[in-house]
C-alpha positions as CSV (number, residue, x, y, z in Angstrom):
1,X,-32.4,-19.2,-32.1
2,X,-29.7,-20.0,-35.0
3,X,-31.1,-21.3,-38.2
4,X,-28.6,-23.9,-40.1
5,X,-29.5,-26.6,-42.2
6,X,-32.3,-28.8,-41.3
7,X,-31.4,-31.7,-39.3
8,X,-31.5,-35.3,-40.4
9,X,-34.2,-37.8,-40.2
10,X,-34.5,-39.5,-36.6
11,X,-32.5,-42.3,-36.5
12,X,-34.1,-45.6,-35.7
13,X,-33.5,-47.4,-32.6
14,X,-30.8,-50.0,-32.5
15,X,-32.0,-53.3,-31.8
16,X,-30.0,-54.7,-28.6
17,X,-29.7,-58.2,-27.5
18,X,-32.5,-59.9,-26.3
19,X,-32.8,-60.6,-22.3
20,X,-33.7,-63.5,-20.4
21,X,-37.0,-62.9,-19.1
22,X,-36.5,-61.9,-15.4
23,X,-32.9,-60.6,-15.7
24,X,-31.8,-57.6,-14.1
25,X,-31.6,-54.5,-15.8
26,X,-28.2,-53.4,-16.9
27,X,-27.1,-49.5,-17.2
28,X,-27.2,-48.3,-21.0
29,X,-24.3,-46.8,-22.2
30,X,-26.6,-43.6,-22.6
31,X,-27.4,-43.7,-18.8
32,X,-24.0,-44.3,-18.0
33,X,-22.8,-41.3,-20.0
34,X,-25.7,-39.2,-18.2
35,X,-25.1,-40.4,-14.7
36,X,-21.2,-39.3,-15.0
37,X,-22.3,-35.9,-16.6
38,X,-21.1,-36.4,-20.1
39,X,-23.0,-36.4,-23.6
40,X,-24.2,-39.4,-25.0
41,X,-21.2,-40.8,-27.2
42,X,-23.1,-41.1,-30.6
43,X,-26.8,-40.0,-30.4
44,X,-25.9,-36.5,-30.4
45,X,-26.7,-34.9,-33.9
46,X,-23.9,-32.7,-35.1
47,X,-26.4,-29.7,-36.3
48,X,-27.7,-29.8,-32.4
49,X,-24.1,-29.2,-31.0
50,X,-23.1,-26.6,-33.8
51,X,-26.2,-24.7,-32.9
52,X,-25.3,-24.7,-29.0
53,X,-22.0,-23.6,-29.7
54,X,-23.2,-20.5,-32.1
55,X,-25.8,-19.5,-29.6
56,X,-22.9,-19.5,-26.7
57,X,-20.6,-17.3,-28.3
58,X,-19.8,-13.8,-27.3
59,X,-19.2,-12.6,-30.8
60,X,-21.7,-12.4,-33.5
61,X,-21.2,-14.6,-36.3
62,X,-22.6,-15.3,-40.0
63,X,-21.8,-17.8,-42.6
64,X,-22.1,-17.8,-46.3
65,X,-22.1,-20.7,-48.7
66,X,-19.9,-20.6,-51.8
67,X,-22.5,-18.6,-53.6
68,X,-22.9,-15.8,-51.1
69,X,-25.9,-17.2,-49.5
70,X,-26.5,-16.5,-45.6
71,X,-26.5,-20.0,-44.1
72,X,-25.7,-19.3,-40.2
73,X,-26.7,-16.2,-38.1
74,X,-26.4,-16.3,-34.3
75,X,-28.1,-14.4,-31.4
76,X,-25.0,-12.0,-30.9
77,X,-25.8,-10.9,-34.3
78,X,-29.5,-10.4,-34.1
79,X,-28.3,-8.5,-30.8
80,X,-26.2,-6.0,-32.8
81,X,-27.9,-5.7,-36.2
82,X,-31.4,-6.6,-35.1
83,X,-32.3,-9.1,-37.8
84,X,-33.5,-12.6,-36.5
85,X,-32.0,-16.0,-37.8
86,X,-35.5,-16.3,-39.4
87,X,-35.0,-13.1,-41.4
88,X,-31.3,-13.7,-42.0
89,X,-30.6,-17.2,-43.1
90,X,-31.4,-17.4,-46.7
91,X,-30.8,-14.5,-48.1
92,X,-28.4,-13.7,-50.9
93,X,-25.7,-11.5,-49.4
94,X,-26.5,-8.5,-47.5
95,X,-27.6,-6.0,-49.8
96,X,-30.5,-3.9,-49.3
97,X,-30.8,-5.0,-45.7
98,X,-27.7,-5.4,-43.7
99,X,-25.4,-3.1,-46.2
100,X,-26.4,-0.3,-48.3
101,X,-26.8,-1.1,-51.9
102,X,-23.8,1.8,-52.5
103,X,-21.6,-0.2,-50.2
104,X,-22.8,-3.8,-51.2
105,X,-20.5,-4.8,-54.1
106,X,-17.2,-3.6,-51.9
107,X,-18.5,-5.6,-49.0
108,X,-19.7,-8.8,-51.0
109,X,-16.3,-8.6,-52.9
110,X,-14.2,-8.7,-49.4
111,X,-16.1,-11.5,-47.8
112,X,-16.4,-13.7,-50.8
113,X,-12.7,-13.0,-51.9
114,X,-11.6,-14.6,-48.1
115,X,-12.3,-17.9,-49.6
116,X,-9.6,-17.9,-52.3
117,X,-7.0,-16.4,-49.7
118,X,-5.1,-17.9,-47.1
119,X,-5.7,-17.3,-43.7
120,X,-7.8,-14.9,-41.6
121,X,-8.3,-11.2,-42.9
122,X,-9.9,-8.5,-40.8
123,X,-11.9,-5.5,-42.0
124,X,-14.2,-2.8,-40.8
125,X,-17.5,-2.4,-42.5
126,X,-20.6,-0.2,-41.7
127,X,-23.7,-2.5,-41.5
128,X,-27.4,-1.4,-41.4
129,X,-29.6,-2.4,-38.3
130,X,-33.3,-3.4,-38.6
131,X,-34.2,0.0,-37.3
132,X,-32.2,1.7,-39.9
133,X,-29.3,3.0,-37.9
134,X,-25.8,2.2,-38.9
135,X,-23.4,0.4,-36.8
136,X,-19.5,0.4,-37.6
137,X,-18.3,-3.8,-36.9
138,X,-14.7,-5.2,-37.2
139,X,-14.8,-8.4,-39.0
140,X,-12.6,-11.3,-39.0
141,X,-13.4,-13.7,-41.9
142,X,-11.7,-16.9,-43.0
143,X,-12.7,-19.4,-45.9
144,X,-14.2,-22.8,-45.4
145,X,-13.2,-25.5,-47.4
146,X,-15.0,-28.6,-48.2
147,X,-14.0,-32.3,-47.9
148,X,-12.5,-32.2,-51.4
149,X,-10.5,-29.3,-50.5
150,X,-12.5,-26.9,-52.6
151,X,-13.7,-23.3,-51.1
152,X,-17.3,-24.0,-49.8
153,X,-18.1,-20.8,-47.9
154,X,-16.8,-18.0,-45.5
155,X,-17.6,-17.6,-42.1
156,X,-17.4,-14.1,-40.5
157,X,-17.1,-13.2,-36.6
158,X,-17.7,-9.6,-36.0
159,X,-18.4,-7.2,-33.3
160,X,-18.9,-3.4,-32.9
161,X,-15.9,-1.1,-33.2
162,X,-16.3,0.6,-30.0
163,X,-16.4,-2.8,-28.1
164,X,-13.5,-3.9,-29.7
165,X,-11.6,-0.5,-28.9
166,X,-12.7,-0.5,-25.5
167,X,-11.2,-4.1,-25.2
168,X,-7.9,-3.2,-26.6
169,X,-8.0,-0.3,-24.3
170,X,-8.3,-2.2,-21.5
171,X,-5.7,-4.6,-22.5
172,X,-3.3,-1.7,-23.2
173,X,-3.8,-0.1,-19.9
174,X,-3.5,-3.5,-17.7
175,X,0.0,-3.9,-19.9
176,X,1.1,-0.1,-19.3
177,X,-0.2,-0.3,-15.4
178,X,2.3,-3.5,-14.9
179,X,5.2,-1.9,-17.0
180,X,5.3,2.1,-16.8
181,X,3.2,3.1,-14.0
182,X,4.9,5.3,-11.2
183,X,2.6,3.8,-8.4
184,X,3.1,0.1,-7.2
185,X,0.4,-2.2,-8.4
186,X,-0.2,-5.7,-7.0
187,X,-2.8,-7.9,-7.9
188,X,-3.7,-10.2,-4.5
189,X,-5.5,-13.2,-4.9
190,X,-8.4,-14.4,-2.5
191,X,-5.7,-16.1,-0.1
192,X,-4.1,-12.4,0.2
193,X,-1.0,-13.5,-1.6
194,X,0.4,-11.7,-4.8
195,X,-0.6,-12.9,-8.0
196,X,0.8,-10.3,-10.3
197,X,3.0,-7.4,-9.6
198,X,4.7,-4.6,-11.4
199,X,8.2,-3.2,-11.4
200,X,7.6,-0.5,-9.1
201,X,5.8,-2.6,-6.4
202,X,8.9,-5.2,-6.6
203,X,11.4,-2.2,-5.8
204,X,9.3,-0.7,-3.1
205,X,9.1,-4.4,-1.3
206,X,12.8,-4.7,-2.2
207,X,12.4,-8.1,-4.4
208,X,11.8,-9.0,-7.7
209,X,8.6,-9.6,-9.4
210,X,9.0,-13.1,-9.9
211,X,10.2,-13.8,-6.4
212,X,7.3,-12.1,-5.1
213,X,4.5,-13.8,-6.4
214,X,2.5,-16.5,-4.2
215,X,4.5,-15.4,-0.9
216,X,2.6,-14.2,2.3
217,X,2.9,-10.7,2.8
218,X,4.2,-11.6,6.3
219,X,7.4,-12.5,4.7
220,X,8.1,-9.0,3.2
221,X,6.8,-7.0,5.9
222,X,7.6,-7.1,9.5
223,X,5.3,-4.5,10.8
224,X,1.9,-3.2,9.3
225,X,1.2,-6.5,7.7
226,X,-1.9,-7.0,10.0
227,X,-3.4,-3.4,8.7
228,X,-2.6,-4.1,5.3
229,X,-4.1,-7.9,5.1
230,X,-7.3,-6.5,7.5
231,X,-8.0,-3.8,4.6
232,X,-7.8,-6.4,1.8
233,X,-9.9,-8.7,3.6
234,X,-12.3,-5.7,4.1
235,X,-12.3,-5.1,0.4
236,X,-13.1,-8.8,-0.6
237,X,-16.1,-8.8,1.5
238,X,-17.2,-5.2,1.5
239,X,-15.9,-3.4,-1.7
240,X,-13.3,-0.6,-1.9
241,X,-12.9,2.1,0.7
242,X,-14.2,5.4,-0.6
243,X,-11.0,6.8,-0.2
244,X,-7.0,5.9,-0.3
245,X,-5.5,5.3,3.1
246,X,-2.0,5.8,4.5
247,X,-0.4,2.8,5.7
248,X,2.9,2.6,7.6
249,X,4.8,-0.6,7.1
250,X,8.2,-1.7,8.1
251,X,10.4,-3.7,5.6
252,X,12.2,-6.8,6.6
253,X,15.8,-6.6,6.4
254,X,17.6,-7.9,3.4
255,X,21.0,-9.7,3.0
256,X,23.2,-7.2,4.9
257,X,20.5,-4.6,5.3
258,X,18.4,-3.0,7.8
259,X,14.5,-2.7,8.6
260,X,13.0,0.4,6.8
261,X,10.0,2.3,8.1
262,X,7.9,3.5,5.3
263,X,4.3,5.1,4.6
264,X,2.4,3.8,1.6
265,X,-0.8,5.6,0.2
266,X,-2.8,2.8,-0.6
267,X,-5.9,2.3,-2.9
268,X,-7.8,-0.7,-3.2
269,X,-10.2,-2.1,-5.9
270,X,-12.2,-5.5,-5.5
271,X,-11.5,-7.3,-8.7
272,X,-14.8,-9.8,-9.8
273,X,-15.2,-11.8,-13.0
274,X,-17.3,-10.4,-16.0
275,X,-18.0,-14.0,-17.2
276,X,-19.7,-15.2,-13.9
277,X,-23.8,-14.6,-13.5
278,X,-23.0,-13.4,-9.8
279,X,-20.3,-11.4,-8.9
280,X,-17.5,-13.7,-7.8
281,X,-14.4,-11.7,-6.0
282,X,-11.0,-12.9,-7.8
283,X,-8.9,-10.8,-5.6
284,X,-7.8,-7.1,-5.1
285,X,-6.2,-4.8,-7.0
286,X,-3.8,-2.9,-4.7
287,X,-1.9,0.0,-5.8
288,X,0.2,2.2,-3.7
289,X,2.8,5.3,-3.7
290,X,5.5,5.9,-1.2
291,X,4.7,9.5,0.7
292,X,7.3,8.5,3.4
293,X,9.1,11.8,2.7
294,X,5.9,14.1,2.6
295,X,4.6,12.7,5.9
296,X,7.7,13.1,7.5
297,X,7.9,16.9,6.5
298,X,4.2,17.2,7.5
299,X,4.9,15.6,11.1
300,X,8.5,17.9,11.3
301,X,6.7,21.0,10.3
302,X,3.6,20.3,12.8
303,X,6.1,19.4,15.6
304,X,8.2,22.7,15.1
305,X,5.0,24.8,15.1
306,X,3.8,23.2,18.2
307,X,7.2,23.6,19.9
308,X,7.4,27.3,18.9
309,X,4.0,27.7,20.3
310,X,5.2,26.1,23.6
311,X,8.1,28.5,23.6
312,X,6.0,31.3,22.8
313,X,3.5,30.7,25.6
314,X,6.2,29.9,28.1
315,X,7.7,33.4,27.5
316,X,4.5,34.9,28.0
317,X,4.1,33.0,31.5
318,X,7.5,33.7,32.5
319,X,7.5,37.3,31.9
320,X,4.2,37.3,34.7
321,X,6.7,35.4,37.3
322,X,8.3,37.6,39.9
323,X,10.7,35.1,40.8
324,X,13.3,34.3,38.1
325,X,13.6,30.8,39.2
326,X,10.2,30.3,38.9
327,X,10.3,31.6,35.4
328,X,13.2,29.1,34.9
329,X,10.9,26.0,35.8
330,X,8.0,27.6,33.8
331,X,10.1,27.0,30.3
332,X,11.0,23.4,31.4
333,X,7.6,22.8,32.0
334,X,6.0,24.0,28.8
335,X,8.9,22.3,27.2
336,X,7.8,18.8,28.7
337,X,4.5,18.6,27.1
338,X,5.0,16.0,24.2
339,X,8.8,16.1,24.4
340,X,10.0,14.2,27.6
341,X,8.7,12.5,30.6
342,X,10.8,14.3,33.3
343,X,13.1,17.3,33.9
344,X,16.3,17.8,35.9
345,X,17.9,21.6,36.9
346,X,21.5,21.5,38.1
347,X,23.5,24.4,38.7
348,X,27.2,24.7,38.8
349,X,28.9,25.3,41.9
350,X,31.9,27.3,42.6
351,X,35.4,25.9,42.8
352,X,37.2,23.0,40.6
353,X,36.4,20.3,39.7
354,X,33.2,21.4,38.4
355,X,30.2,20.1,40.6
356,X,26.8,20.3,40.0
357,X,23.9,20.8,42.5
358,X,20.0,20.1,42.1
359,X,17.7,23.1,42.1
360,X,14.7,21.4,40.6
361,X,13.2,18.6,39.5
362,X,9.8,16.7,38.2
363,X,8.3,14.2,40.7
364,X,10.2,11.2,40.0
365,X,6.9,8.8,40.0
366,X,4.0,9.9,37.4
367,X,5.6,13.2,36.6
368,X,4.1,16.7,37.2
369,X,5.3,20.0,37.3
370,X,8.9,21.1,37.5
371,X,9.6,22.5,41.0
372,X,12.3,23.9,42.9
373,X,14.1,21.7,45.6
374,X,16.2,22.6,48.7
375,X,19.4,20.6,48.6
376,X,21.3,22.6,51.0
377,X,24.1,23.0,48.6
378,X,25.1,19.6,49.0
379,X,26.8,18.6,45.3
380,X,25.2,15.4,43.4
381,X,27.3,12.4,43.5
382,X,27.4,12.0,39.6
383,X,29.8,9.2,38.4
384,X,32.6,9.8,36.2
385,X,31.7,10.4,32.5
386,X,28.0,11.2,33.5
387,X,26.0,13.0,30.7
388,X,25.6,15.9,32.6
389,X,28.8,16.4,33.5
390,X,30.0,15.8,29.6
391,X,27.7,18.7,28.9
392,X,29.4,21.1,31.1
393,X,33.0,19.9,30.0
394,X,31.9,20.1,26.3
395,X,29.6,23.3,26.7
396,X,27.1,21.4,24.3
397,X,24.2,19.0,24.5
398,X,24.8,15.3,25.1
399,X,22.6,12.2,24.6
400,X,22.7,9.0,26.0
401,X,20.6,6.0,25.7
402,X,20.6,2.5,27.8
403,X,21.6,-0.7,25.7
404,X,21.5,-4.2,26.9
405,X,24.1,-6.6,26.6
406,X,23.7,-7.6,22.8
407,X,24.6,-3.9,22.0
408,X,21.1,-3.0,20.8
409,X,19.2,0.2,22.1
410,X,15.8,-0.2,23.4
411,X,13.0,0.6,20.5
412,X,13.6,3.8,18.7
413,X,17.0,4.4,20.0
414,X,19.2,5.8,16.9
415,X,22.7,6.1,18.8
416,X,25.0,4.2,21.2
417,X,26.6,5.7,24.4
418,X,26.7,9.5,24.5
419,X,27.5,12.0,21.5
420,X,27.4,15.7,21.1
421,X,24.1,17.8,19.9
422,X,23.8,19.2,16.3
423,X,27.2,20.8,16.5
424,X,29.1,17.8,17.5
425,X,29.7,14.3,15.9
426,X,27.4,11.7,16.2
427,X,27.7,8.1,17.4
428,X,27.7,5.0,15.1
429,X,24.3,3.6,14.0
430,X,23.4,0.4,15.4
431,X,20.7,-0.9,12.8
432,X,17.4,-2.4,13.7
433,X,16.2,-1.2,17.1
434,X,15.3,-4.3,19.4
435,X,11.8,-5.3,21.1
436,X,11.2,-3.8,24.5
437,X,13.9,-5.0,27.0
438,X,12.8,-8.6,28.5
439,X,12.5,-9.1,32.1
440,X,16.3,-9.4,32.9
441,X,17.0,-6.8,30.6
442,X,14.5,-4.5,32.6
443,X,16.3,-5.0,35.7
444,X,19.7,-4.0,33.8
445,X,18.2,-0.7,32.5
446,X,16.9,0.2,36.2
447,X,20.3,-0.3,37.3
448,X,21.8,2.0,34.3
449,X,19.3,4.8,35.5
450,X,19.9,4.5,39.1
451,X,23.7,4.5,38.6
452,X,23.2,8.4,37.0
453,X,20.7,9.2,40.0
454,X,17.5,9.4,37.3
455,X,14.2,7.9,37.6
456,X,14.2,4.0,37.4
457,X,12.1,4.0,34.2
458,X,14.4,6.3,32.0
459,X,16.1,4.7,28.9
460,X,16.8,8.1,27.0
461,X,18.4,11.2,28.2
462,X,19.5,14.8,26.8
463,X,21.4,17.0,28.6
464,X,21.7,20.6,27.5
465,X,24.3,23.2,29.0
466,X,22.6,26.5,30.4
467,X,24.9,29.6,29.4
468,X,24.5,33.1,29.9
469,X,26.6,36.3,29.3
470,X,29.5,33.6,28.2
471,X,29.4,31.5,31.4
472,X,28.2,27.8,32.3
473,X,25.5,28.1,34.8
474,X,24.4,24.5,35.0
475,X,22.6,21.6,33.2
476,X,19.0,21.2,32.2
477,X,18.2,17.1,31.5
478,X,15.3,15.8,29.8
479,X,14.7,12.1,30.3
480,X,12.4,9.6,28.4
481,X,10.9,6.5,29.5
482,X,11.2,3.0,27.5
483,X,8.1,3.6,25.5
484,X,9.0,6.4,23.9
485,X,12.0,6.9,20.8
486,X,15.4,8.2,21.7
487,X,16.2,12.0,21.3
488,X,17.6,12.9,18.2
489,X,19.3,15.9,16.7
490,X,16.1,17.7,16.3
491,X,15.4,17.3,19.7
492,X,18.6,18.5,21.0
493,X,18.1,21.7,18.9
494,X,14.9,22.4,20.9
495,X,16.3,21.6,24.0
496,X,19.2,23.8,23.5
497,X,16.5,26.7,22.6
498,X,14.7,26.1,25.9
499,X,18.3,25.9,27.7
500,X,19.0,29.6,26.7
501,X,15.9,31.0,28.1
502,X,16.6,28.8,31.0
503,X,19.9,30.4,31.3
504,X,18.9,33.8,31.2
505,X,16.4,33.2,34.1
506,X,19.1,31.8,36.3
507,X,21.4,34.5,35.3
508,X,18.8,37.0,36.7
509,X,18.2,35.0,39.6
510,X,21.8,34.9,40.3
511,X,22.1,38.8,39.9
512,X,19.0,39.5,42.1
513,X,20.5,37.4,44.6
514,X,23.9,39.1,44.4
515,X,22.1,42.5,44.9
516,X,19.9,41.5,47.6
517,X,23.0,40.0,49.7
518,X,24.9,43.3,48.8
């Protein structure tokens, strides 16, 4: 309990006007204030209000009169030093009980010297606790003047130095995070809208800090916003997850730009008010770091290892095949795993112009192993400009993807029309990929595939020429349906590796056939 000067005598009741007998009671001024949740206007003693304010302070406070006698001592001062208000109030200075005798004159001089100075002064003192320990405190002192303007005393607010340093470190850390941190940092409120963001986060979201605040995340991200908001809601309800998580997002296209797919390594912290009696969520601290390049490199490395293992397994299996044509289909079967939905094997026929004859194919329906077919030597009626014919003409790989009338490829396509493989020119980019084709566009895609004699669900194609001993033997065609990405240059390189092995097997089959006929 805070000790202060004794409160004054109880005020006499103020006589009110006489009421006629039987008149209804009217609410008093005090009753109206109490009903409205306001303190009584004039009956509250100033000393009671001062005592309540001192008791509610988070900082320790003591006050001295002009002679250096302690007049006020609040509960926080008792908590730090152990001296109660009854033990502290009325003592002359701090010497011998709260300050060592050797330091008393210096401390007393600094504190009382504030009365003659202007403004507030900050000092650090070593005070003595009731248990005999020492506490280093940081004080903020200012003089108090009376009604006549003369110095009337000093008030001194103090706190433990380590607590003050912790506060300053926390503030400095917050400032550093929002200015110089390499990670993006966003404080998200309970409505899942950014409240504060640092420069790194604004750059990652392709906006500025002011424009970012208060905007729904859906205005910034076209994909991945559901996963991100779900994570934020989980943190608000359950707390922070045990480890950071990767979140793939797609940034919305800016003015004249294109959508961009990124992978962010995200961590989350639930923010709660330290002033509330019960933890009240204030929002979520979301910090993230762009790891797109690392994740793509990991995926490419994993894909290369898988494809290398497939080629190794295919070579071991093909080595046990007595029929070279069967060995060729084995290479195609192993290549299909995770790479394409269908595979076609067309061989060149003698004569000019070049014509292709079907030698093996996977089933057109649900897919399956690549099996030899018996076309009877009848050439395929490929239309002019067919990717397989272009591959033979150019002696390289050719990629093709269906496009709708708006000139947009299906989801995942990265090129337009046909283009050469890794060594050839690339087609012009087409910007953001469209969603899956609509109902009418689906009919167009099926017509596009049927015109090229491919299964009706085909949307992407990759034709790799088969060569051996300086001769073109045919074309291996790999096909993907609309639910997959278009073939890229890495896919073309892998298809060429497979084609080299298939070409060698077909060349052996041709030699054995000629030897048998001879």
